[in-house]
């Protein structure tokens, strides 16, 4: 049977040979005692790339965000987030359950909370209101189709948040995609936030893991919260080793995923019954609306799966395609032929 062309997410990427070799050879220790040299190396590397003092290796992006919100807030605090942000939309209400925080959502402009939008959400002190202590940003923005938040917007919004006494956390799951699209170092984006979480296990191809970065004092408190959530890992150097290879070898090639996404978008736009605006494709995601009468995104996804093309529905009539290192330009060309065929 033919290998499926998996465009569901960049989370499906498999480790490279170099990662597997590094994992096999990794020097390890008990990381709860902070004695795993490979984890420590990864955390230092990650902190350095984000321009932060310290890093904390976590098993997933979800845990990294949960630990960050928990560390920045107290129970009953209000957190401002974009209405379709991953933390609000896809993290199983962890913000409410684990941090006891009140999420206040702001519909953004292609994923961005502008200073004007933040201003209108900030309520000021009043006996009836909860303390608002945290703003969360997301770059690239997943549900906005891998949209890149402009650096100027991030700076202006973050400055306003700081002036009003809020801390700023960045869900930078795909911060390197954003950095490449903006043509700036990831640290320039990270500089707009007090803490930044980024993922090793998406476009960078590592099998497991994310890193939360911030000041030394913040990371010390975050380490305790990670332990509380059960994220204190032992000989985690075995997986951290793949993360180091990911940071060393897999960042620059993300450009290729962006080019493939653009190629996919331009060609999907030519298929009757599908609507795509290639101009909105900035990184490795393509949002595609299914406008053929009687055909839902779910049903199209099912038909494509029968033909070995895997793609997720992202709404009743919307499909999300994600490009990554395990789909080549030739795979995408083949997927396009199959999609054309299925749409007839
Ligand atoms: N996103 C996944 C799904 O959860 C939707 C995907 O396929 O895109 N922040 C952002 C912006 C993310 O896109 C994701 C994963 C996470 C956090 C969570 O990371 P993990 O999956 O490692 O918990």
Tab-separated table of C-alpha atoms and ligand atoms in Angstrom:
chain	number	residue	atom	x	y	z
A	1	UNK	CA	0.000	0.000	0.000
A	2	UNK	CA	1.121	3.507	-0.784
A	3	UNK	CA	2.383	5.655	2.090
A	4	UNK	CA	-0.280	8.196	3.094
A	5	UNK	CA	0.408	11.865	2.431
A	6	UNK	CA	-0.192	13.261	5.879
A	7	UNK	CA	-1.172	16.913	5.847
A	8	UNK	CA	-3.113	16.856	9.133
A	9	UNK	CA	-0.438	18.616	11.169
A	10	UNK	CA	3.292	19.179	11.553
A	11	UNK	CA	2.935	17.206	14.807
A	12	UNK	CA	3.012	14.007	12.711
A	13	UNK	CA	6.668	14.488	11.763
A	14	UNK	CA	9.014	11.627	12.590
A	15	UNK	CA	12.524	11.952	14.039
A	16	UNK	CA	15.475	12.120	11.653
A	17	UNK	CA	18.256	9.516	11.633
A	18	UNK	CA	20.537	12.054	13.343
A	19	UNK	CA	17.940	12.454	16.108
A	20	UNK	CA	17.688	8.697	16.619
A	21	UNK	CA	21.476	8.404	16.822
A	22	UNK	CA	21.661	11.276	19.324
A	23	UNK	CA	18.880	9.685	21.391
A	24	UNK	CA	20.687	6.348	21.509
A	25	UNK	CA	23.937	7.980	22.583
A	26	UNK	CA	22.466	10.542	25.018
A	27	UNK	CA	24.175	11.018	28.343
A	28	UNK	CA	21.445	10.981	30.997
A	29	UNK	CA	20.758	11.490	34.707
A	30	UNK	CA	17.743	12.105	36.926
A	31	UNK	CA	16.295	15.387	35.739
A	32	UNK	CA	14.126	15.881	38.845
A	33	UNK	CA	17.495	16.242	40.632
A	34	UNK	CA	18.531	18.450	37.674
A	35	UNK	CA	21.274	15.929	36.948
A	36	UNK	CA	20.510	15.165	33.310
A	37	UNK	CA	23.265	16.880	31.321
A	38	UNK	CA	21.433	16.534	28.005
A	39	UNK	CA	18.255	18.155	29.337
A	40	UNK	CA	20.336	20.939	30.867
A	41	UNK	CA	22.078	21.504	27.554
A	42	UNK	CA	18.780	21.668	25.680
A	43	UNK	CA	17.312	24.086	28.251
A	44	UNK	CA	20.352	26.360	28.000
A	45	UNK	CA	20.277	26.260	24.200
A	46	UNK	CA	16.565	27.027	24.126
A	47	UNK	CA	16.946	29.925	26.560
A	48	UNK	CA	19.780	31.312	24.474
A	49	UNK	CA	17.767	31.102	21.243
A	50	UNK	CA	14.862	32.942	22.919
A	51	UNK	CA	17.143	35.505	24.564
A	52	UNK	CA	15.889	34.449	28.004
A	53	UNK	CA	17.764	33.549	31.197
A	54	UNK	CA	16.509	29.994	31.605
A	55	UNK	CA	14.518	27.168	30.052
A	56	UNK	CA	12.383	24.267	31.267
A	57	UNK	CA	11.893	21.121	29.200
A	58	UNK	CA	8.248	20.004	29.225
A	59	UNK	CA	6.593	16.994	27.591
A	60	UNK	CA	4.177	19.017	25.449
A	61	UNK	CA	3.182	22.476	24.333
A	62	UNK	CA	-0.020	22.101	26.301
A	63	UNK	CA	1.889	21.488	29.517
A	64	UNK	CA	4.277	24.359	28.734
A	65	UNK	CA	1.362	26.774	28.388
A	66	UNK	CA	-0.401	25.379	31.466
A	67	UNK	CA	2.736	25.742	33.576
A	68	UNK	CA	3.285	29.268	32.246
A	69	UNK	CA	-0.259	30.450	33.054
A	70	UNK	CA	-0.090	28.786	36.467
A	71	UNK	CA	3.229	30.447	37.250
A	72	UNK	CA	2.139	33.925	36.140
A	73	UNK	CA	-1.264	33.972	37.859
A	74	UNK	CA	-3.114	33.305	41.096
A	75	UNK	CA	-6.521	31.624	41.293
A	76	UNK	CA	-9.275	34.030	40.287
A	77	UNK	CA	-7.044	36.217	38.107
A	78	UNK	CA	-8.256	37.245	34.677
A	79	UNK	CA	-6.190	36.300	31.623
A	80	UNK	CA	-6.667	38.030	28.279
A	81	UNK	CA	-6.347	35.820	25.219
A	82	UNK	CA	-7.246	35.932	21.549
A	83	UNK	CA	-10.652	34.285	21.065
A	84	UNK	CA	-9.327	31.446	18.905
A	85	UNK	CA	-6.002	31.034	20.673
A	86	UNK	CA	-4.775	27.497	21.260
A	87	UNK	CA	-4.707	27.973	25.037
A	88	UNK	CA	-8.384	28.888	25.029
A	89	UNK	CA	-9.626	26.685	22.200
A	90	UNK	CA	-7.658	23.448	22.385
A	91	UNK	CA	-6.246	22.958	25.870
A	92	UNK	CA	-9.191	21.199	27.511
A	93	UNK	CA	-10.015	24.194	29.768
A	94	UNK	CA	-6.683	23.736	31.557
A	95	UNK	CA	-6.571	27.490	32.108
A	96	UNK	CA	-9.737	27.203	34.230
A	97	UNK	CA	-9.138	23.799	35.785
A	98	UNK	CA	-5.422	23.945	36.536
A	99	UNK	CA	-4.872	27.684	37.088
A	100	UNK	CA	-8.372	28.639	38.242
A	101	UNK	CA	-8.079	31.669	35.970
A	102	UNK	CA	-10.879	33.511	34.220
A	103	UNK	CA	-10.222	33.626	30.480
A	104	UNK	CA	-11.322	36.867	28.818
A	105	UNK	CA	-11.273	36.441	25.065
A	106	UNK	CA	-10.722	39.127	22.476
A	107	UNK	CA	-11.450	38.405	18.798
A	108	UNK	CA	-8.258	39.449	17.041
A	109	UNK	CA	-7.236	40.646	13.608
A	110	UNK	CA	-5.849	37.527	11.925
A	111	UNK	CA	-4.884	36.260	15.353
A	112	UNK	CA	-3.425	39.528	16.608
A	113	UNK	CA	-4.605	41.415	19.664
A	114	UNK	CA	-3.872	45.009	18.670
A	115	UNK	CA	-3.221	47.662	21.356
A	116	UNK	CA	-6.690	49.101	20.643
A	117	UNK	CA	-8.322	45.718	21.222
A	118	UNK	CA	-6.337	45.191	24.421
A	119	UNK	CA	-7.219	48.679	25.627
A	120	UNK	CA	-10.923	48.002	25.206
A	121	UNK	CA	-10.630	44.716	27.119
A	122	UNK	CA	-8.790	46.223	30.107
A	123	UNK	CA	-11.258	47.273	32.765
A	124	UNK	CA	-9.179	48.962	35.451
A	125	UNK	CA	-9.611	48.490	39.188
A	126	UNK	CA	-13.131	48.048	40.561
A	127	UNK	CA	-14.516	46.070	43.505
A	128	UNK	CA	-16.501	43.877	41.114
A	129	UNK	CA	-13.682	42.871	38.796
A	130	UNK	CA	-11.019	40.206	39.069
A	131	UNK	CA	-7.395	41.315	38.899
A	132	UNK	CA	-6.202	41.103	35.274
A	133	UNK	CA	-2.639	39.840	35.459
A	134	UNK	CA	-1.716	38.132	32.185
A	135	UNK	CA	-1.912	38.607	28.430
A	136	UNK	CA	-1.286	35.590	26.186
A	137	UNK	CA	-0.223	35.997	22.564
A	138	UNK	CA	0.261	33.299	19.898
A	139	UNK	CA	2.727	33.504	16.968
A	140	UNK	CA	2.298	31.917	14.511
A	141	UNK	CA	-1.435	31.761	15.152
A	142	UNK	CA	-2.823	28.297	14.529
A	143	UNK	CA	-6.547	28.914	13.940
A	144	UNK	CA	-5.803	32.050	11.954
A	145	UNK	CA	-4.131	29.678	9.465
A	146	UNK	CA	-0.514	29.944	10.546
A	147	UNK	CA	-0.786	33.738	10.435
A	148	UNK	CA	2.261	35.721	11.478
A	149	UNK	CA	1.630	38.465	14.011
A	150	UNK	CA	3.671	41.517	12.953
A	151	UNK	CA	6.494	42.346	15.347
A	152	UNK	CA	5.317	45.952	15.694
A	153	UNK	CA	1.865	44.815	16.832
A	154	UNK	CA	3.373	42.418	19.343
A	155	UNK	CA	5.636	45.135	20.720
A	156	UNK	CA	2.906	47.743	20.990
A	157	UNK	CA	0.402	45.357	22.606
A	158	UNK	CA	2.980	43.948	24.975
A	159	UNK	CA	4.161	47.454	25.984
A	160	UNK	CA	0.593	48.423	26.798
A	161	UNK	CA	0.089	45.212	28.810
A	162	UNK	CA	3.251	45.913	30.789
A	163	UNK	CA	2.254	49.536	31.430
A	164	UNK	CA	-1.003	48.220	32.854
A	165	UNK	CA	0.798	45.753	35.117
A	166	UNK	CA	0.106	42.548	33.158
A	167	UNK	CA	2.708	39.899	32.473
A	168	UNK	CA	2.935	38.621	28.882
A	169	UNK	CA	3.194	34.984	27.821
A	170	UNK	CA	3.803	33.927	24.234
A	171	UNK	CA	2.538	30.602	22.916
A	172	UNK	CA	5.322	30.327	20.383
A	173	UNK	CA	4.650	26.699	19.471
A	174	UNK	CA	5.746	27.662	15.932
A	175	UNK	CA	7.923	30.677	16.763
A	176	UNK	CA	10.610	29.581	14.294
A	177	UNK	CA	8.058	29.565	11.465
A	178	UNK	CA	7.158	33.109	12.483
A	179	UNK	CA	10.826	34.133	12.681
A	180	UNK	CA	11.544	32.810	9.188
A	181	UNK	CA	8.464	34.486	7.720
A	182	UNK	CA	9.358	37.789	9.382
A	183	UNK	CA	13.065	37.483	8.562
A	184	UNK	CA	14.079	38.155	12.192
A	185	UNK	CA	15.742	36.022	14.869
A	186	UNK	CA	13.271	34.160	17.133
A	187	UNK	CA	14.716	36.152	20.042
A	188	UNK	CA	13.343	39.379	18.529
A	189	UNK	CA	9.824	37.933	18.727
A	190	UNK	CA	10.476	36.409	22.158
A	191	UNK	CA	11.653	39.798	23.445
A	192	UNK	CA	8.041	41.020	23.360
A	193	UNK	CA	7.044	38.513	26.082
A	194	UNK	CA	8.119	37.661	29.626
A	195	UNK	CA	7.796	33.935	28.986
A	196	UNK	CA	7.829	31.971	25.756
A	197	UNK	CA	6.865	28.370	25.100
A	198	UNK	CA	7.986	26.785	21.843
A	199	UNK	CA	7.643	23.248	20.470
A	200	UNK	CA	10.360	20.885	19.301
A	201	UNK	CA	7.869	18.276	18.156
A	202	UNK	CA	6.117	20.157	15.347
A	203	UNK	CA	7.906	21.421	12.231
A	204	UNK	CA	11.291	20.807	13.871
A	205	UNK	CA	10.599	17.070	13.847
A	206	UNK	CA	11.596	15.987	17.364
A	207	UNK	CA	9.426	13.143	18.667
A	208	UNK	CA	8.482	14.759	21.998
A	209	UNK	CA	8.820	18.001	23.865
A	210	UNK	CA	8.578	21.731	24.194
A	211	UNK	CA	10.565	24.286	26.177
A	212	UNK	CA	9.251	27.077	28.395
A	213	UNK	CA	11.672	29.980	28.733
A	214	UNK	CA	11.803	33.084	30.906
A	215	UNK	CA	13.720	34.657	33.773
A	216	UNK	CA	15.616	32.392	36.144
A	217	UNK	CA	13.188	33.186	38.974
A	218	UNK	CA	10.167	32.436	36.772
A	219	UNK	CA	11.604	29.132	35.582
A	220	UNK	CA	12.398	28.080	39.155
A	221	UNK	CA	8.739	28.531	40.084
A	222	UNK	CA	7.637	26.917	36.825
A	223	UNK	CA	9.759	23.858	37.638
A	224	UNK	CA	7.751	23.346	40.814
A	225	UNK	CA	4.470	23.657	38.897
A	226	UNK	CA	5.692	21.221	36.237
A	227	UNK	CA	6.405	18.743	39.061
A	228	UNK	CA	2.901	19.258	40.448
A	229	UNK	CA	1.403	18.433	37.041
A	230	UNK	CA	3.438	15.237	36.873
A	231	UNK	CA	5.842	16.603	34.301
A	232	UNK	CA	9.025	15.963	36.306
A	233	UNK	CA	10.752	13.524	33.999
A	234	UNK	CA	13.703	11.344	34.954
A	235	UNK	CA	16.263	10.260	32.291
A	236	UNK	CA	14.667	12.701	29.861
A	237	UNK	CA	17.982	13.277	28.100
A	238	UNK	CA	16.933	10.462	25.779
A	239	UNK	CA	14.246	12.729	24.319
A	240	UNK	CA	15.998	16.051	24.924
A	241	UNK	CA	18.822	14.807	22.675
A	242	UNK	CA	16.440	14.846	19.719
A	243	UNK	CA	15.409	18.375	20.661
A	244	UNK	CA	19.019	19.532	20.486
A	245	UNK	CA	19.371	18.080	16.985
A	246	UNK	CA	16.070	19.741	16.067
A	247	UNK	CA	17.364	23.160	17.112
A	248	UNK	CA	20.708	22.596	15.424
A	249	UNK	CA	19.542	21.221	12.111
A	250	UNK	CA	15.831	21.705	11.466
A	251	UNK	CA	15.128	25.425	11.776
A	252	UNK	CA	16.381	26.772	8.452
A	253	UNK	CA	14.562	24.170	6.383
A	254	UNK	CA	11.149	25.458	7.576
A	255	UNK	CA	11.345	27.863	4.641
A	256	UNK	CA	10.777	24.871	2.369
A	257	UNK	CA	7.526	24.048	4.224
A	258	UNK	CA	6.367	27.628	3.693
A	259	UNK	CA	7.105	27.421	-0.039
A	260	UNK	CA	5.258	24.105	-0.253
A	261	UNK	CA	2.248	25.597	1.552
A	262	UNK	CA	2.183	28.463	-0.936
A	263	UNK	CA	2.366	26.024	-3.863
A	264	UNK	CA	-0.440	23.939	-2.341
A	265	UNK	CA	-2.613	27.040	-1.784
A	266	UNK	CA	-2.136	28.366	-5.309
A	267	UNK	CA	-3.141	25.037	-6.801
A	268	UNK	CA	-6.048	24.356	-4.432
A	269	UNK	CA	-7.415	27.769	-5.401
A	270	UNK	CA	-7.771	26.470	-8.998
A	271	UNK	CA	-9.986	23.523	-7.999
A	272	UNK	CA	-13.744	24.150	-8.438
A	273	UNK	CA	-15.615	23.794	-5.141
A	274	UNK	CA	-12.654	24.901	-3.015
A	275	UNK	CA	-11.872	28.450	-1.916
A	276	UNK	CA	-8.406	29.442	-0.783
A	277	UNK	CA	-6.796	32.845	-0.626
A	278	UNK	CA	-3.100	32.193	-1.304
A	279	UNK	CA	-2.305	35.731	-0.146
A	280	UNK	CA	-3.151	34.676	3.430
A	281	UNK	CA	-0.648	31.815	3.419
A	282	UNK	CA	2.349	33.089	5.366
A	283	UNK	CA	3.847	29.935	6.878
A	284	UNK	CA	3.143	26.187	6.738
A	285	UNK	CA	-0.661	26.141	6.934
A	286	UNK	CA	-3.377	26.459	4.335
A	287	UNK	CA	-7.011	27.049	5.251
A	288	UNK	CA	-9.362	25.865	2.546
A	289	UNK	CA	-13.146	26.373	2.425
A	290	UNK	CA	-15.278	23.665	0.861
A	291	UNK	CA	-18.099	25.360	-1.041
A	292	UNK	CA	-19.473	22.461	-3.071
A	293	UNK	CA	-23.191	22.080	-2.203
A	294	UNK	CA	-23.827	19.060	0.023
A	295	UNK	CA	-20.148	18.395	0.706
A	296	UNK	CA	-18.935	19.035	4.262
A	297	UNK	CA	-15.282	19.359	5.206
A	298	UNK	CA	-15.642	16.210	7.301
A	299	UNK	CA	-16.993	14.225	4.337
A	300	UNK	CA	-14.266	15.493	2.003
A	301	UNK	CA	-11.656	14.575	4.588
A	302	UNK	CA	-13.162	11.063	4.789
A	303	UNK	CA	-13.082	10.651	0.991
A	304	UNK	CA	-9.504	11.846	0.821
A	305	UNK	CA	-8.487	9.455	3.571
A	306	UNK	CA	-9.743	6.563	1.397
A	307	UNK	CA	-7.227	7.767	-1.201
A	308	UNK	CA	-4.386	8.061	1.331
A	309	UNK	CA	-4.466	11.848	1.648
A	310	UNK	CA	-4.872	12.830	5.287
A	311	UNK	CA	-6.228	16.272	6.153
A	312	UNK	CA	-8.186	17.580	9.143
A	313	UNK	CA	-11.483	19.442	9.094
A	314	UNK	CA	-11.078	22.665	11.048
A	315	UNK	CA	-14.736	23.696	11.003
A	316	UNK	CA	-17.934	22.537	9.230
A	317	UNK	CA	-16.736	23.704	5.819
A	318	UNK	CA	-13.047	24.306	6.432
A	319	UNK	CA	-10.048	22.050	5.932
A	320	UNK	CA	-6.602	22.777	7.365
A	321	UNK	CA	-3.574	21.540	5.424
A	322	UNK	CA	-0.181	21.652	7.158
A	323	UNK	CA	3.117	21.160	5.338
A	324	UNK	CA	6.189	19.715	7.042
A	325	UNK	CA	9.450	17.859	6.493
A	326	UNK	CA	7.757	14.510	5.765
A	327	UNK	CA	5.801	15.795	2.738
A	328	UNK	CA	7.794	16.693	-0.341
A	329	UNK	CA	6.811	18.925	-3.252
A	330	UNK	CA	6.143	15.719	-5.228
A	331	UNK	CA	3.845	14.409	-2.469
A	332	UNK	CA	1.906	17.666	-2.605
A	333	UNK	CA	1.598	17.490	-6.385
A	334	UNK	CA	0.236	13.950	-6.014
A	335	UNK	CA	-2.172	15.048	-3.252
A	336	UNK	CA	-3.446	17.826	-5.540
A	337	UNK	CA	-4.183	15.309	-8.307
A	338	UNK	CA	-6.131	13.155	-5.850
A	339	UNK	CA	-8.060	16.156	-4.486
A	340	UNK	CA	-8.990	17.223	-8.053
A	341	UNK	CA	-10.190	13.722	-8.738
A	342	UNK	CA	-12.266	13.511	-5.549
A	343	UNK	CA	-13.828	16.955	-6.148
A	344	UNK	CA	-15.169	16.094	-9.616
B	1	LIG	N1	-1.538	22.159	17.990
B	1	LIG	C1	-2.043	20.944	17.390
B	1	LIG	C2	-3.461	20.624	17.913
B	1	LIG	O1	-3.509	20.689	19.289
B	1	LIG	C3	-4.511	21.510	17.373
B	1	LIG	C4	-2.008	21.077	15.877
B	1	LIG	O2	-2.171	20.033	15.217
B	1	LIG	O3	-1.809	22.185	15.376
B	1	LIG	N2	0.122	25.901	20.884
B	1	LIG	C5	-0.178	25.874	19.577
B	1	LIG	C6	-0.241	27.153	18.807
B	1	LIG	C7	-0.408	24.640	18.933
B	1	LIG	O4	-0.725	24.655	17.653
B	1	LIG	C8	-0.323	23.448	19.681
B	1	LIG	C9	-0.627	22.107	19.051
B	1	LIG	C10	-0.001	23.535	21.049
B	1	LIG	C11	0.209	24.781	21.618
B	1	LIG	C12	0.061	22.321	21.948
B	1	LIG	O5	1.140	21.520	21.689
B	1	LIG	P1	1.136	19.950	22.111
B	1	LIG	O6	0.368	19.252	21.025
B	1	LIG	O7	2.578	19.603	22.143
B	1	LIG	O8	0.490	19.851	23.441
